[in-house]
mmCIF file of C-alpha atoms in Angstrom:
data_model
loop_
_atom_site.group_PDB
_atom_site.id
_atom_site.type_symbol
_atom_site.label_atom_id
_atom_site.label_comp_id
_atom_site.label_asym_id
_atom_site.label_seq_id
_atom_site.Cartn_x
_atom_site.Cartn_y
_atom_site.Cartn_z
ATOM 1 C CA MET E 1 -4.654 -33.089 29.422
ATOM 2 C CA TYR E 2 -0.988 -31.908 28.799
ATOM 3 C CA GLY E 3 0.244 -29.311 26.288
ATOM 4 C CA ALA E 4 2.267 -31.144 23.562
ATOM 5 C CA GLU E 5 5.319 -28.599 23.909
ATOM 6 C CA THR E 6 5.336 -29.170 27.807
ATOM 7 C CA TYR E 7 5.117 -32.926 27.729
ATOM 8 C CA ILE E 8 8.133 -33.039 25.094
ATOM 9 C CA THR E 9 10.038 -30.714 27.380
ATOM 10 C CA ILE E 10 9.567 -32.999 30.425
ATOM 11 C CA TYR E 11 9.198 -36.558 28.982
ATOM 12 C CA GLY E 12 11.025 -36.317 25.477
ATOM 13 C CA SER E 13 9.499 -36.915 22.154
ATOM 14 C CA VAL E 14 5.910 -37.731 21.245
ATOM 15 C CA THR E 15 5.264 -41.161 20.064
ATOM 16 C CA ARG E 16 2.978 -42.400 17.223
ATOM 17 C CA ASN E 17 0.139 -43.696 19.582
ATOM 18 C CA MET E 18 -0.351 -40.368 21.034
ATOM 19 C CA VAL E 19 -3.390 -38.396 19.679
ATOM 20 C CA CYS E 20 -4.064 -34.761 20.116
ATOM 21 C CA ILE E 21 -7.713 -34.768 21.537
ATOM 22 C CA ALA E 22 -7.983 -31.062 21.548
ATOM 23 C CA PRO E 23 -6.219 -27.872 20.584
ATOM 24 C CA GLY E 24 -3.068 -27.706 22.931
ATOM 25 C CA SER E 25 -3.837 -31.132 24.651
ATOM 26 C CA LEU E 26 -2.202 -34.447 24.480
ATOM 27 C CA PRO E 27 -3.157 -37.626 26.385
ATOM 28 C CA SER E 28 -0.397 -39.819 27.630
ATOM 29 C CA PRO E 29 -0.957 -43.765 27.462
ATOM 30 C CA HIS E 30 2.216 -44.608 29.678
ATOM 31 C CA LYS E 31 1.498 -45.631 33.154
ATOM 32 C CA PRO E 32 4.684 -44.042 34.538
ATOM 33 C CA ASP E 33 3.880 -40.635 33.064
ATOM 34 C CA ASN E 34 0.212 -40.743 34.364
ATOM 35 C CA VAL E 35 1.567 -41.452 37.853
ATOM 36 C CA GLU E 36 3.976 -38.641 37.562
ATOM 37 C CA ILE E 37 1.243 -36.372 36.569
ATOM 38 C CA TYR E 38 -1.766 -37.245 38.580
ATOM 39 C CA GLY E 39 -0.286 -39.106 41.524
ATOM 40 C CA HIS E 40 -0.549 -38.010 45.207
ATOM 41 C CA ASN E 41 1.913 -35.289 46.296
ATOM 42 C CA LYS E 42 2.633 -34.226 42.787
ATOM 43 C CA ASN E 43 3.327 -30.785 41.852
ATOM 44 C CA MET E 44 0.694 -30.832 39.273
ATOM 45 C CA GLN E 45 -3.050 -29.426 39.155
ATOM 46 C CA LYS E 46 -6.004 -30.429 37.173
ATOM 47 C CA SER E 47 -6.728 -28.965 34.035
ATOM 48 C CA VAL E 48 -8.788 -25.338 33.793
ATOM 49 C CA PRO E 49 -11.618 -27.123 31.441
ATOM 50 C CA TYR E 50 -12.696 -28.960 34.449
ATOM 51 C CA LEU E 51 -14.180 -25.558 35.822
ATOM 52 C CA ALA E 52 -16.485 -25.619 32.676
ATOM 53 C CA ILE E 53 -18.546 -28.784 33.929
ATOM 54 C CA VAL E 54 -18.913 -27.531 37.546
ATOM 55 C CA HIS E 55 -22.573 -27.076 38.748
ATOM 56 C CA ASN E 56 -22.762 -24.630 41.728
ATOM 57 C CA THR E 57 -20.282 -26.836 43.901
ATOM 58 C CA PRO E 58 -17.397 -28.930 42.526
ATOM 59 C CA SER E 59 -17.271 -32.616 43.290
ATOM 60 C CA THR E 60 -14.192 -34.605 43.893
ATOM 61 C CA PHE E 61 -13.952 -35.271 40.180
ATOM 62 C CA THR E 62 -14.022 -31.544 39.248
ATOM 63 C CA LEU E 63 -12.234 -30.156 42.121
ATOM 64 C CA ARG E 64 -8.693 -28.637 41.433
ATOM 65 C CA SER E 65 -7.643 -27.850 44.896
ATOM 66 C CA LYS E 66 -5.526 -30.674 46.142
ATOM 67 C CA LYS E 67 -5.822 -29.928 49.715
ATOM 68 C CA GLU E 68 -9.540 -29.616 49.617
ATOM 69 C CA HIS E 69 -9.809 -32.892 47.271
ATOM 70 C CA ALA E 70 -7.750 -34.766 49.986
ATOM 71 C CA TRP E 71 -9.960 -34.443 52.941
ATOM 72 C CA LYS E 72 -13.231 -35.167 50.789
ATOM 73 C CA LYS E 73 -11.600 -37.989 49.420
ATOM 74 C CA ARG E 74 -10.943 -39.363 52.767
ATOM 75 C CA ILE E 75 -14.650 -39.114 53.660
ATOM 76 C CA LEU E 76 -15.842 -40.924 50.429
ATOM 77 C CA SER E 77 -13.250 -43.721 50.827
ATOM 78 C CA GLN E 78 -14.821 -44.577 54.231
ATOM 79 C CA LYS E 79 -18.203 -45.353 52.418
ATOM 80 C CA PHE E 80 -16.609 -46.975 49.545
ATOM 81 C CA SER E 81 -14.184 -49.434 51.132
ATOM 82 C CA LYS E 82 -14.610 -53.224 50.030
ATOM 83 C CA SER E 83 -16.366 -54.062 53.462
ATOM 84 C CA ALA E 84 -18.786 -51.307 52.881
ATOM 85 C CA ILE E 85 -19.527 -52.227 49.365
ATOM 86 C CA ARG E 86 -20.099 -55.906 50.633
ATOM 87 C CA LEU E 87 -23.059 -54.482 52.564
ATOM 88 C CA TYR E 88 -24.907 -53.401 49.274
ATOM 89 C CA GLU E 89 -24.432 -56.958 47.859
ATOM 90 C CA PRO E 90 -27.711 -58.378 48.592
ATOM 91 C CA GLU E 91 -29.589 -55.714 46.950
ATOM 92 C CA VAL E 92 -27.243 -55.548 44.068
ATOM 93 C CA ILE E 93 -27.760 -59.397 43.370
ATOM 94 C CA LYS E 94 -31.519 -58.741 43.612
ATOM 95 C CA LEU E 95 -31.373 -56.312 40.927
ATOM 96 C CA VAL E 96 -29.060 -58.334 38.817
ATOM 97 C CA ASP E 97 -31.447 -61.116 38.862
ATOM 98 C CA ARG E 98 -34.355 -59.072 38.096
ATOM 99 C CA PHE E 99 -32.342 -57.736 35.063
ATOM 100 C CA CYS E 100 -31.567 -61.441 34.207
ATOM 101 C CA ASP E 101 -35.468 -62.151 34.479
ATOM 102 C CA ALA E 102 -36.184 -59.443 32.047
ATOM 103 C CA LEU E 103 -33.786 -60.480 29.469
ATOM 104 C CA CYS E 104 -34.441 -64.328 29.575
ATOM 105 C CA PRO E 105 -37.884 -65.121 31.243
ATOM 106 C CA LYS E 106 -38.022 -68.523 32.773
ATOM 107 C CA SER E 107 -39.781 -70.950 30.502
ATOM 108 C CA SER E 108 -42.739 -73.016 31.705
ATOM 109 C CA GLU E 109 -40.776 -76.279 31.541
ATOM 110 C CA LYS E 110 -37.869 -74.853 33.479
ATOM 111 C CA SER E 111 -39.686 -72.889 36.140
ATOM 112 C CA ALA E 112 -40.081 -76.128 38.261
ATOM 113 C CA ILE E 113 -36.497 -76.213 38.877
ATOM 114 C CA ASN E 114 -35.895 -72.477 39.193
ATOM 115 C CA GLN E 115 -33.597 -72.459 35.950
ATOM 116 C CA PHE E 116 -33.705 -70.271 33.125
ATOM 117 C CA SER E 117 -31.307 -69.717 30.158
ATOM 118 C CA CYS E 118 -31.388 -67.847 26.865
ATOM 119 C CA SER E 119 -30.071 -71.056 25.388
ATOM 120 C CA ALA E 120 -33.137 -72.788 26.452
ATOM 121 C CA LEU E 121 -35.187 -70.329 24.343
ATOM 122 C CA CYS E 122 -32.607 -70.469 21.503
ATOM 123 C CA PRO E 123 -31.067 -74.036 21.229
ATOM 124 C CA LYS E 124 -27.784 -74.692 19.811
ATOM 125 C CA PRO E 125 -27.865 -75.854 15.868
ATOM 126 C CA SER E 126 -27.460 -79.403 16.908
ATOM 127 C CA GLU E 127 -30.391 -79.349 19.137
ATOM 128 C CA LYS E 128 -32.870 -78.144 16.608
ATOM 129 C CA SER E 129 -35.066 -80.342 14.370
ATOM 130 C CA GLU E 130 -34.319 -81.084 10.701
ATOM 131 C CA SER E 131 -37.145 -78.809 9.799
ATOM 132 C CA THR E 132 -36.436 -76.340 6.980
ATOM 133 C CA THR E 133 -37.611 -73.530 9.173
ATOM 134 C CA PRO E 134 -35.939 -74.451 12.625
ATOM 135 C CA GLU E 135 -36.500 -70.697 13.843
ATOM 136 C CA THR E 136 -40.280 -71.555 14.056
ATOM 137 C CA GLN E 137 -39.720 -74.543 16.221
ATOM 138 C CA PHE E 138 -37.699 -72.503 18.866
ATOM 139 C CA PRO E 139 -38.867 -68.997 18.652
ATOM 140 C CA CYS E 140 -36.375 -66.588 20.515
ATOM 141 C CA SER E 141 -37.432 -63.496 22.298
ATOM 142 C CA GLU E 142 -37.651 -59.969 20.804
ATOM 143 C CA PRO E 143 -34.222 -58.322 20.444
ATOM 144 C CA PHE E 144 -33.214 -56.198 23.252
ATOM 145 C CA ASP E 145 -31.398 -52.757 23.179
ATOM 146 C CA MET E 146 -28.755 -53.732 25.491
ATOM 147 C CA SER E 147 -27.253 -50.193 25.956
ATOM 148 C CA THR E 148 -30.610 -48.963 27.174
ATOM 149 C CA TRP E 149 -31.359 -52.072 29.425
ATOM 150 C CA CYS E 150 -27.834 -51.786 31.238
ATOM 151 C CA ASP E 151 -28.474 -47.887 31.667
ATOM 152 C CA ASN E 152 -31.926 -48.718 33.598
ATOM 153 C CA LEU E 153 -29.936 -51.429 35.567
ATOM 154 C CA PHE E 154 -27.190 -49.260 36.673
ATOM 155 C CA PHE E 155 -29.497 -46.408 37.344
ATOM 156 C CA ASP E 156 -31.477 -48.843 39.688
ATOM 157 C CA LEU E 157 -28.198 -50.059 41.315
ATOM 158 C CA MET E 158 -26.879 -46.501 42.019
ATOM 159 C CA THR E 159 -30.160 -45.157 43.357
ATOM 160 C CA THR E 160 -30.671 -48.105 45.627
ATOM 161 C CA THR E 161 -27.163 -48.254 47.160
ATOM 162 C CA VAL E 162 -26.778 -44.401 47.328
ATOM 163 C CA PHE E 163 -30.436 -43.427 48.341
ATOM 164 C CA SER E 164 -32.224 -46.473 49.493
ATOM 165 C CA GLU E 165 -34.476 -45.561 46.708
ATOM 166 C CA SER E 166 -35.257 -48.073 43.736
ATOM 167 C CA PHE E 167 -37.327 -46.598 40.842
ATOM 168 C CA ASP E 168 -37.548 -49.912 39.177
ATOM 169 C CA LEU E 169 -36.646 -48.844 35.682
ATOM 170 C CA LEU E 170 -36.281 -52.610 34.679
ATOM 171 C CA ARG E 171 -39.945 -53.071 34.989
ATOM 172 C CA SER E 172 -41.337 -49.354 35.060
ATOM 173 C CA GLN E 173 -41.274 -46.771 32.491
ATOM 174 C CA TRP E 174 -42.030 -44.048 34.980
ATOM 175 C CA TYR E 175 -38.656 -42.732 35.401
ATOM 176 C CA ARG E 176 -36.687 -44.175 32.147
ATOM 177 C CA HIS E 177 -36.616 -40.544 30.834
ATOM 178 C CA ILE E 178 -33.950 -39.667 33.357
ATOM 179 C CA PRO E 179 -31.032 -41.920 32.062
ATOM 180 C CA GLU E 180 -32.010 -40.670 28.698
ATOM 181 C CA ALA E 181 -31.746 -36.994 29.820
ATOM 182 C CA LEU E 182 -28.296 -37.774 31.405
ATOM 183 C CA SER E 183 -27.199 -39.273 28.164
ATOM 184 C CA ARG E 184 -28.168 -36.051 26.165
ATOM 185 C CA SER E 185 -26.449 -34.035 28.739
ATOM 186 C CA ASN E 186 -23.173 -36.153 28.335
ATOM 187 C CA LYS E 187 -23.033 -34.890 24.756
ATOM 188 C CA ARG E 188 -22.384 -31.461 25.571
ATOM 189 C CA ILE E 189 -19.858 -32.365 28.539
ATOM 190 C CA SER E 190 -18.013 -34.415 26.133
ATOM 191 C CA VAL E 191 -17.258 -31.371 24.036
ATOM 192 C CA ILE E 192 -16.899 -28.777 26.526
ATOM 193 C CA VAL E 193 -14.221 -30.639 28.368
ATOM 194 C CA GLN E 194 -12.134 -30.528 25.377
ATOM 195 C CA TRP E 195 -13.237 -26.965 23.975
ATOM 196 C CA PRO E 196 -14.187 -25.011 27.365
ATOM 197 C CA ILE E 197 -14.527 -21.783 25.587
ATOM 198 C CA ILE E 198 -17.810 -22.409 24.152
ATOM 199 C CA VAL E 199 -19.131 -22.323 27.618
ATOM 200 C CA TRP E 200 -17.417 -19.122 28.646
ATOM 201 C CA ARG E 201 -18.970 -17.535 25.347
ATOM 202 C CA ARG E 202 -22.423 -19.221 26.149
ATOM 203 C CA LEU E 203 -22.232 -20.948 22.695
ATOM 204 C CA ASP E 204 -23.104 -24.283 24.383
ATOM 205 C CA LYS E 205 -26.765 -23.239 24.720
ATOM 206 C CA ILE E 206 -27.099 -22.589 21.203
ATOM 207 C CA LEU E 207 -25.124 -25.499 19.861
ATOM 208 C CA PHE E 208 -26.632 -28.106 22.370
ATOM 209 C CA LYS E 209 -30.032 -26.951 23.134
ATOM 210 C CA ASP E 210 -31.335 -30.476 23.583
ATOM 211 C CA SER E 211 -28.286 -31.316 25.630
ATOM 212 C CA VAL E 212 -28.788 -28.279 28.124
ATOM 213 C CA HIS E 213 -32.618 -29.411 28.473
ATOM 214 C CA GLY E 214 -31.376 -32.963 29.255
ATOM 215 C CA ARG E 215 -28.856 -31.656 31.955
ATOM 216 C CA LYS E 216 -31.498 -29.360 33.618
ATOM 217 C CA GLU E 217 -34.049 -32.344 33.865
ATOM 218 C CA PHE E 218 -31.398 -34.556 35.332
ATOM 219 C CA LEU E 219 -30.236 -32.085 37.998
ATOM 220 C CA ARG E 220 -33.745 -31.095 38.891
ATOM 221 C CA PHE E 221 -34.347 -34.859 39.545
ATOM 222 C CA VAL E 222 -31.315 -35.219 41.738
ATOM 223 C CA HIS E 223 -32.062 -32.104 43.763
ATOM 224 C CA ASN E 224 -35.402 -33.532 44.406
ATOM 225 C CA LEU E 225 -34.312 -36.906 45.339
ATOM 226 C CA VAL E 226 -31.639 -35.249 47.730
ATOM 227 C CA THR E 227 -34.228 -33.081 49.238
ATOM 228 C CA ASP E 228 -36.763 -35.847 49.900
ATOM 229 C CA ARG E 229 -33.926 -38.222 50.996
ATOM 230 C CA MET E 230 -32.778 -35.601 53.809
ATOM 231 C CA THR E 231 -36.236 -35.415 55.319
ATOM 232 C CA ARG E 232 -36.345 -39.394 55.921
ATOM 233 C CA TRP E 233 -34.907 -41.474 58.822
ATOM 234 C CA PRO E 234 -31.196 -42.618 58.205
ATOM 235 C CA ARG E 235 -30.611 -45.799 56.335
ATOM 236 C CA LYS E 236 -27.922 -48.267 55.555
ATOM 237 C CA ASP E 237 -26.813 -46.391 52.291
ATOM 238 C CA VAL E 238 -24.249 -43.946 51.068
ATOM 239 C CA PHE E 239 -26.058 -40.841 51.544
ATOM 240 C CA SER E 240 -26.583 -41.587 55.154
ATOM 241 C CA GLY E 241 -23.084 -42.093 55.661
ATOM 242 C CA LEU E 242 -22.051 -38.923 53.983
ATOM 243 C CA LEU E 243 -24.387 -37.027 56.212
ATOM 244 C CA ASP E 244 -22.705 -38.242 59.335
ATOM 245 C CA ALA E 245 -19.179 -38.848 58.155
ATOM 246 C CA SER E 246 -16.261 -36.427 58.922
ATOM 247 C CA ASP E 247 -12.682 -36.333 57.826
ATOM 248 C CA PRO E 248 -10.542 -38.137 60.594
ATOM 249 C CA THR E 249 -7.711 -35.638 59.853
ATOM 250 C CA THR E 250 -9.364 -32.187 59.729
ATOM 251 C CA GLY E 251 -12.950 -33.058 61.282
ATOM 252 C CA ASN E 252 -14.509 -31.383 58.085
ATOM 253 C CA LYS E 253 -17.982 -32.559 57.149
ATOM 254 C CA LEU E 254 -19.592 -32.189 53.703
ATOM 255 C CA SER E 255 -22.182 -29.436 53.212
ATOM 256 C CA ARG E 256 -25.661 -30.169 51.650
ATOM 257 C CA ASP E 257 -24.332 -28.580 48.197
ATOM 258 C CA GLU E 258 -21.320 -30.907 48.434
ATOM 259 C CA ILE E 259 -23.425 -33.980 49.136
ATOM 260 C CA VAL E 260 -25.382 -33.070 46.096
ATOM 261 C CA ALA E 261 -22.465 -32.637 43.954
ATOM 262 C CA GLU E 262 -21.066 -36.010 45.157
ATOM 263 C CA SER E 263 -24.505 -37.644 44.767
ATOM 264 C CA ILE E 264 -24.615 -36.510 40.894
ATOM 265 C CA LEU E 265 -21.198 -38.066 40.385
ATOM 266 C CA MET E 266 -21.990 -41.472 42.202
ATOM 267 C CA ILE E 267 -25.011 -41.530 39.989
ATOM 268 C CA ILE E 268 -23.063 -40.736 36.711
ATOM 269 C CA ALA E 269 -19.742 -42.611 37.511
ATOM 270 C CA GLY E 270 -20.890 -44.967 40.381
ATOM 271 C CA ILE E 271 -20.900 -48.015 38.467
ATOM 272 C CA PRO E 272 -17.132 -48.213 37.247
ATOM 273 C CA PHE E 273 -16.267 -47.016 40.919
ATOM 274 C CA TYR E 274 -18.151 -50.025 42.237
ATOM 275 C CA THR E 275 -16.594 -52.519 39.601
ATOM 276 C CA LEU E 276 -13.105 -51.328 40.136
ATOM 277 C CA ALA E 277 -13.394 -51.623 43.913
ATOM 278 C CA TYR E 278 -13.349 -55.505 43.242
ATOM 279 C CA LEU E 279 -10.886 -55.494 40.158
ATOM 280 C CA SER E 280 -7.635 -54.180 41.802
ATOM 281 C CA SER E 281 -5.700 -55.011 38.653
ATOM 282 C CA LYS E 282 -8.109 -52.962 36.241
ATOM 283 C CA LEU E 283 -8.153 -50.208 39.233
ATOM 284 C CA ILE E 284 -4.256 -49.798 38.719
ATOM 285 C CA ASP E 285 -4.664 -49.213 35.034
ATOM 286 C CA ALA E 286 -7.460 -46.823 35.445
#
């Protein structure tokens, strides 16, 4: 976020496609400006509103110190290189297949050749009979809320790759309240990032009671998950890598609270990170 007057002083006039997203703040849609502001070795610092969303220990997303951010980023980059991500590919494919099976179950006539398709359940108009009620000839499945199903898939993906723990939200309802709690929590986050004064005046607890409860529920789950994971043997997952990894430059290692902070970040934002690791052109835009 950038003050409008400061932006005009440095970069010139404000263009039409810029929208004031908060009092005294102005986003820049231009790549050169973003690189100049947020690039490495630039004499800039993250905005103060990032402090409003810190829980106990800042993550690499909310950390404002460039020096501290640099060595933590070097540790994380070791565990999210392309070669490291490929190690999780079998588990990722397994969960995606499970997701497809849930959305488009295999029909009896297709099961022999191990194929399934939504088009088999809902044929094209040319394939339907001339009946006046063709929908009764080829009934489709019940409608799905794809937002909820994708949330469940992404949650399973991140808990599996980060903690080697699958809660199987695609087939079980036991932990489906956790993504819902996270969604409620994000409503508060989306506001206080733009208007942090409501946190410092504690107004958020009044205005976003349900969101605050969702945040506490999600954080309780993550803390319990991390505590349980630390008592188990090392596995081939991101969490084990963070426990053992150190910065090759400074020799620093992440503390338990810092690992918790990064774990929360990975569950919330891990899927875009995972995707952008493969889409280099989109990573540049991001």
